[in-house]
Coordinates of C-alpha atoms and ligand atoms in Angstrom, one line a residue:
M1 CA -0.5 -17.8 19.5
P2 CA 0.2 -17.5 15.8
R3 CA 3.2 -15.4 14.8
A4 CA 3.5 -12.9 12.0
L5 CA 6.5 -11.1 10.5
I6 CA 5.7 -7.9 8.6
T7 CA 8.2 -6.1 6.3
G8 CA 7.3 -2.4 5.7
I9 CA 6.1 -2.2 9.3
T10 CA 6.7 1.6 9.3
G11 CA 4.4 2.2 6.4
Q12 CA 0.6 2.8 6.2
D13 CA -0.3 -0.8 5.6
G14 CA 2.2 -2.2 8.1
H15 CA 0.5 -0.1 10.8
H16 CA -3.0 -1.2 9.9
L17 CA -2.0 -4.8 9.5
A18 CA -0.1 -4.9 12.8
E19 CA -3.1 -3.6 14.7
F20 CA -5.4 -6.0 12.9
L21 CA -3.2 -9.1 13.6
H22 CA -2.7 -8.0 17.2
G23 CA -6.5 -7.8 17.6
K24 CA -6.6 -11.4 16.3
G25 CA -4.2 -12.5 19.0
Y26 CA -1.0 -12.8 16.9
D27 CA 2.5 -12.1 18.2
V28 CA 3.6 -9.4 15.7
Y29 CA 7.1 -8.9 14.6
G30 CA 8.1 -6.0 12.3
M31 CA 11.2 -5.8 10.2
I32 CA 12.8 -2.4 10.4
K33 CA 15.7 -1.2 8.2
G34 CA 18.5 1.3 8.7
Q35 CA 20.6 2.5 11.5
N36 CA 18.7 4.4 14.1
N37 CA 15.6 4.5 11.9
P38 CA 13.7 7.7 12.8
R39 CA 10.4 6.0 12.6
A40 CA 11.2 3.3 15.2
A41 CA 10.5 5.4 18.3
K42 CA 7.1 6.6 17.1
L43 CA 6.1 3.1 16.0
Q44 CA 7.0 1.6 19.4
E45 CA 5.1 4.4 21.2
E46 CA 2.0 3.8 19.1
M47 CA 2.2 0.0 18.9
P48 CA 4.3 -1.2 21.9
F49 CA 3.1 -4.8 21.2
V50 CA 5.2 -5.0 18.0
E51 CA 8.6 -6.6 18.3
L52 CA 11.0 -4.9 16.0
I53 CA 13.8 -6.9 14.2
P54 CA 16.5 -5.2 12.2
G55 CA 16.6 -6.3 8.5
D56 CA 16.6 -5.1 4.9
L57 CA 15.0 -6.5 1.8
A58 CA 18.3 -5.8 0.0
D59 CA 20.2 -8.1 2.4
L60 CA 19.4 -11.9 2.3
P61 CA 21.3 -12.9 5.5
S62 CA 19.3 -10.3 7.5
L63 CA 16.1 -11.8 6.2
V64 CA 17.2 -15.3 7.2
A65 CA 18.1 -13.9 10.7
A66 CA 14.7 -12.1 11.0
L67 CA 12.9 -15.4 10.2
Q68 CA 15.0 -17.3 12.7
I69 CA 14.1 -14.7 15.4
A70 CA 10.4 -14.3 14.6
Q71 CA 9.7 -18.0 13.8
P72 CA 6.6 -16.8 12.0
D73 CA 3.7 -18.8 10.8
E74 CA 2.9 -16.0 8.3
V75 CA 5.2 -13.4 6.5
Y76 CA 3.6 -10.3 5.0
N77 CA 5.9 -8.6 2.5
L78 CA 4.8 -5.0 2.5
G79 CA 8.3 -3.4 2.3
A80 CA 9.1 -1.6 -0.8
I81 CA 10.0 1.7 -2.4
S82 CA 6.3 2.4 -3.0
F83 CA 6.2 5.8 -4.4
V84 CA 5.9 5.8 -8.2
A85 CA 7.4 9.2 -8.7
L86 CA 10.5 8.3 -6.7
S87 CA 10.9 5.1 -8.7
F88 CA 11.6 7.1 -11.8
S89 CA 14.6 8.9 -10.2
Q90 CA 15.8 5.8 -8.2
A91 CA 14.9 3.0 -10.6
E92 CA 17.8 0.7 -9.7
L93 CA 17.1 0.9 -6.0
T94 CA 13.4 0.3 -6.7
A95 CA 14.2 -2.8 -8.7
N96 CA 16.4 -4.1 -6.0
T97 CA 14.1 -3.5 -3.0
T98 CA 10.6 -3.7 -4.5
G99 CA 11.5 -6.5 -7.1
L100 CA 14.5 -8.5 -6.0
G101 CA 13.5 -8.1 -2.3
V102 CA 10.6 -10.5 -3.0
L103 CA 12.9 -13.1 -4.4
R104 CA 15.2 -12.8 -1.4
M105 CA 12.4 -13.2 1.1
L106 CA 11.1 -16.3 -0.8
E107 CA 14.6 -17.8 -0.7
A108 CA 15.0 -17.0 3.0
I109 CA 11.7 -18.7 3.6
R110 CA 12.9 -21.8 1.7
M111 CA 16.1 -21.8 3.8
V112 CA 14.4 -21.5 7.1
G113 CA 11.3 -23.4 6.2
G114 CA 9.2 -23.3 9.4
A115 CA 7.9 -26.2 11.4
Q116 CA 7.6 -29.4 9.4
N117 CA 3.8 -29.6 9.2
N118 CA 3.4 -25.9 9.4
P119 CA 5.3 -24.3 6.5
I120 CA 5.6 -20.5 6.5
R121 CA 2.8 -18.8 4.6
F122 CA 3.7 -15.8 2.5
Y123 CA 1.8 -12.7 1.4
Q124 CA 3.1 -10.5 -1.4
A125 CA 1.9 -6.9 -1.8
S126 CA 1.3 -6.8 -5.5
S127 CA -0.1 -3.7 -7.0
S128 CA -2.6 -2.4 -9.6
E129 CA 0.3 -0.4 -11.0
M130 CA 1.2 -3.6 -12.7
F131 CA -1.8 -3.1 -15.1
G132 CA -0.4 0.4 -16.0
Q133 CA -1.6 1.1 -19.6
V134 CA -4.6 -1.1 -19.0
R135 CA -5.4 -3.8 -21.5
E136 CA -9.0 -4.2 -20.4
T137 CA -11.5 -2.5 -18.0
P138 CA -12.2 -3.4 -15.2
Q139 CA -9.0 -5.2 -14.4
T140 CA -9.1 -8.8 -13.0
E141 CA -6.5 -11.4 -11.9
L142 CA -6.3 -12.4 -15.6
T143 CA -5.7 -9.0 -17.1
P144 CA -2.2 -8.8 -18.7
F145 CA 0.3 -6.5 -17.2
H146 CA 1.7 -3.4 -18.9
P147 CA 3.6 -1.4 -16.2
R148 CA 4.3 2.3 -16.7
S149 CA 7.0 3.0 -14.1
P150 CA 10.1 1.3 -12.6
Y151 CA 7.9 0.7 -9.6
G152 CA 5.3 -1.1 -11.7
C153 CA 8.0 -3.2 -13.4
A154 CA 9.5 -4.2 -10.1
K155 CA 6.1 -5.2 -8.8
V156 CA 5.5 -7.3 -11.9
F157 CA 8.7 -9.2 -11.2
G158 CA 7.7 -9.7 -7.5
H159 CA 4.3 -10.9 -8.6
D160 CA 5.7 -13.3 -11.2
I161 CA 8.3 -14.7 -8.9
V162 CA 5.7 -15.5 -6.3
V163 CA 3.7 -17.5 -8.9
N164 CA 6.9 -19.2 -10.0
Y165 CA 8.0 -20.2 -6.4
R166 CA 4.5 -21.4 -5.7
E167 CA 4.5 -23.6 -8.8
S168 CA 8.1 -24.7 -8.4
Y169 CA 8.4 -25.4 -4.7
D170 CA 4.8 -25.8 -3.6
M171 CA 5.0 -22.8 -1.3
H172 CA 1.9 -21.3 0.3
A173 CA 2.6 -17.9 -1.3
S174 CA -0.2 -15.6 -2.3
S175 CA -0.4 -12.1 -3.9
G176 CA -3.0 -9.4 -3.3
I177 CA -3.2 -7.2 -6.3
L178 CA -4.2 -4.1 -4.3
F179 CA -5.6 -1.1 -6.0
N180 CA -4.8 2.3 -4.4
H181 CA -5.7 2.3 -0.7
E182 CA -5.6 5.4 1.4
G183 CA -6.4 6.8 4.8
P184 CA -5.2 9.1 7.5
R185 CA -1.9 7.2 7.7
R186 CA -1.1 7.7 4.0
G187 CA 2.3 9.4 3.4
I188 CA 2.1 13.0 2.4
E189 CA 3.8 12.3 -0.9
F190 CA 0.8 10.4 -2.2
V191 CA -1.9 12.4 -4.0
T192 CA -4.8 11.8 -1.6
R193 CA -3.0 12.8 1.5
K194 CA -1.3 15.7 -0.2
I195 CA -4.8 17.0 -1.2
S196 CA -6.5 16.3 2.2
N197 CA -3.7 18.0 4.0
A198 CA -3.7 21.0 1.7
A199 CA -7.5 21.4 2.0
A200 CA -7.1 21.4 5.8
R201 CA -4.2 23.9 5.8
V202 CA -5.9 26.2 3.3
K203 CA -9.0 26.2 5.5
L204 CA -6.9 27.0 8.6
G205 CA -5.0 29.8 6.7
L206 CA -1.7 27.9 7.0
Q207 CA -1.2 27.5 3.2
H208 CA -2.6 29.3 0.2
E209 CA -2.2 27.0 -2.7
L210 CA -2.0 23.4 -3.8
V211 CA 0.5 22.6 -6.6
M212 CA -0.4 19.5 -8.5
G213 CA 0.4 17.3 -11.5
T214 CA -2.3 15.8 -13.7
L215 CA -5.9 16.1 -12.4
D216 CA -7.3 13.7 -15.0
A217 CA -5.8 10.4 -13.9
K218 CA -8.5 8.0 -12.5
R219 CA -7.9 5.7 -9.6
D220 CA -9.9 3.1 -7.7
W221 CA -9.4 4.4 -4.2
G222 CA -10.3 2.2 -1.2
Y223 CA -9.6 2.4 2.6
A224 CA -6.3 0.8 3.8
G225 CA -8.0 -0.5 6.9
D226 CA -10.4 -2.6 4.8
Y227 CA -7.6 -3.9 2.6
V228 CA -5.3 -5.4 5.2
E229 CA -8.1 -7.7 6.3
A230 CA -8.0 -9.2 2.8
M231 CA -4.3 -9.9 3.1
W232 CA -4.9 -11.9 6.2
M233 CA -7.9 -13.7 4.6
M234 CA -5.7 -14.9 1.8
L235 CA -3.3 -16.6 4.1
Q236 CA -6.1 -18.4 5.9
Q237 CA -7.1 -20.3 2.7
D238 CA -6.0 -23.9 2.2
E239 CA -4.7 -23.0 -1.3
P240 CA -2.5 -20.0 -2.1
D241 CA -3.8 -17.8 -4.9
D242 CA -3.8 -14.2 -6.3
F243 CA -6.7 -11.8 -5.7
V244 CA -7.6 -8.3 -6.9
I245 CA -8.6 -6.1 -4.0
S246 CA -10.5 -3.0 -5.1
T247 CA -13.7 -1.0 -4.7
G248 CA -14.9 -1.3 -8.3
E249 CA -15.4 2.5 -8.5
T250 CA -13.0 5.0 -10.2
H251 CA -12.6 8.7 -9.7
T252 CA -10.4 11.4 -11.1
V253 CA -7.8 13.2 -9.1
Q254 CA -9.9 16.3 -9.7
E255 CA -12.9 14.7 -8.0
F256 CA -10.8 14.0 -5.0
V257 CA -9.7 17.7 -4.9
E258 CA -13.3 18.9 -5.3
K259 CA -14.7 16.7 -2.6
A260 CA -11.8 17.4 -0.2
F261 CA -12.0 21.2 -0.5
A262 CA -15.8 21.1 -0.3
H263 CA -15.7 19.0 2.9
A264 CA -13.2 21.5 4.4
G265 CA -15.8 24.2 3.6
L266 CA -13.9 25.7 0.6
E267 CA -16.4 25.8 -2.3
D268 CA -14.2 27.3 -5.0
W269 CA -11.4 24.8 -5.2
E270 CA -10.0 26.1 -8.5
Q271 CA -8.8 29.3 -6.9
Y272 CA -6.4 27.4 -4.7
V273 CA -5.0 24.8 -7.2
R274 CA -2.2 25.3 -9.7
Q275 CA -0.4 22.8 -11.9
D276 CA 3.3 22.4 -12.3
P277 CA 5.2 20.2 -14.8
K278 CA 7.4 18.9 -12.0
F279 CA 4.6 16.8 -10.7
F280 CA 3.9 15.2 -14.1
R281 CA 5.4 11.8 -14.6
P282 CA 7.4 10.5 -17.6
A283 CA 4.7 8.0 -18.2
E284 CA 1.3 8.0 -16.6
V285 CA -1.3 5.4 -15.6
D286 CA -4.5 7.0 -16.8
L287 CA -7.2 4.7 -15.5
L288 CA -7.5 2.0 -12.9
I289 CA -10.6 0.2 -11.8
G290 CA -10.6 -3.3 -10.3
D291 CA -13.0 -6.1 -10.3
S292 CA -12.7 -7.9 -6.9
A293 CA -15.4 -10.5 -7.6
K294 CA -13.0 -13.4 -7.0
A295 CA -12.1 -12.0 -3.5
K296 CA -15.7 -11.7 -2.7
A297 CA -16.6 -15.2 -3.9
V298 CA -13.6 -17.0 -2.4
L299 CA -12.5 -14.9 0.6
G300 CA -15.9 -13.3 1.4
W301 CA -14.1 -10.0 1.3
E302 CA -15.8 -6.7 0.5
P303 CA -14.8 -3.1 1.0
K304 CA -16.7 -1.2 3.7
V305 CA -15.6 2.4 3.3
G306 CA -16.7 4.2 0.1
F307 CA -15.1 7.2 -1.7
D308 CA -17.0 10.0 0.0
E309 CA -16.4 8.6 3.4
L310 CA -12.7 8.1 2.7
V311 CA -12.3 11.7 1.6
K312 CA -14.1 13.0 4.7
M313 CA -12.1 10.7 7.0
M314 CA -8.8 12.0 5.6
V315 CA -9.8 15.7 5.6
D316 CA -11.2 15.5 9.1
N317 CA -8.0 13.9 10.3
D318 CA -5.9 16.6 8.7
L319 CA -8.1 19.4 10.0
A320 CA -7.6 18.0 13.6
L321 CA -3.9 17.4 13.2
E322 CA -3.1 20.8 11.6
A323 CA -5.2 22.6 14.1
A324 CA -3.4 20.9 17.0
K325 CA 0.0 21.6 15.5
A326 CA -1.0 25.3 15.0
N327 CA -2.2 25.5 18.6
R328 CA 1.1 24.1 19.9
S329 CA 3.3 26.6 18.0
Ligands
GDP1 P1 0.0 6.0 -7.6 O1 -1.3 5.6 -8.3 O2 0.6 4.8 -6.9 O3 0.9 6.7 -8.5 O4 -0.4 7.0 -6.4 P2 -0.2 8.6 -6.2 O5 -1.1 8.9 -5.1 O6 1.2 8.9 -6.1 O7 -0.8 9.2 -7.6 C1 -2.1 9.0 -8.0 C2 -2.3 9.9 -9.3 O8 -2.3 11.2 -9.0 C3 -1.2 9.7 -10.4 O9 -1.8 9.6 -11.6 C4 -0.4 11.0 -10.3 O10 0.2 11.4 -11.5 C5 -1.5 12.0 -9.9 N1 -1.0 13.2 -9.3 C6 -1.3 14.5 -9.8 N2 -0.7 15.4 -9.0 C7 0.0 14.7 -8.1 C8 0.9 15.1 -7.0 O11 1.1 16.3 -6.8 N3 1.4 14.1 -6.3 C9 1.2 12.8 -6.5 N4 1.7 11.9 -5.7 N5 0.4 12.4 -7.5 C10 -0.2 13.3 -8.3

């Protein structure tokens, strides 16, 4: 059976990817950080097939040890400080984990190597946030980067160091430049889940308003379940490369709010939404829209879930979760 090690196993993508690889017959190892990580128990309950290994992207020896234990054929580096807003207030930590963490994992892979004729393949979670103040529309693998946050800057470093190690040491290291991808497992701090959860809670009478930052930013939002398949496809190629993974559609934050509230049966969304400067960012990414033609041509990858379906999936999930919570209390 092939073996995979996933960093960021407790996050949205880690969960989807672990389930996907398990379905493909992989032995799945997940790297988990911290002492008595509160997410570990839930993760083991939901995915008992995942073998957890302690480790931290800020600690090279722990990465070497994790590789020695897992003996993976494939490493998926999804671990990061991934929330743009937090990256402004914890910029150094973001640079260390999200940026230098990639370098450490690449070094650990060089040290451990893998079986002689079967070198470890590496996937890096690059991000559309690297495009930031976009230089062209839509964005492709060739669009220059102009990050707008410490998170974006750290992801640019991670991306560039993957290219450099691939060229310098002939490593099978690929990056997926993933545009925003969402779903019921998205953390509540991200805008889509914040909105879907608020729409559900307002509908159920558990909350009366939704306090937001900008409503004008545009994002290319896809479904996380579709996107993890692209990660795996990249590592099955003979040659490593970089791929944009996106839907090719863009929508404003306001459209997400409108659709989510309407789906919850709340027609007049404006009466529930208020803006507060504390949710505005020092620098904003105004528009993202990706062209994933290369992924389609080379990998045969295409998104399956569209925008409307995504919004409905998330609102329905939050309606069910919040109703169940309310019934319990
Ligand atoms: P990002 O694209 O990685 O920054 O993903 P987010 O889901 O955090 O944010 C998407 C967009 O929604 C950004 O342009 C944010 O500025 C905007 N936004 C507006 N209000 C909020 C809010 O209350 N929370 C978050 N997370 N984002 C918001």
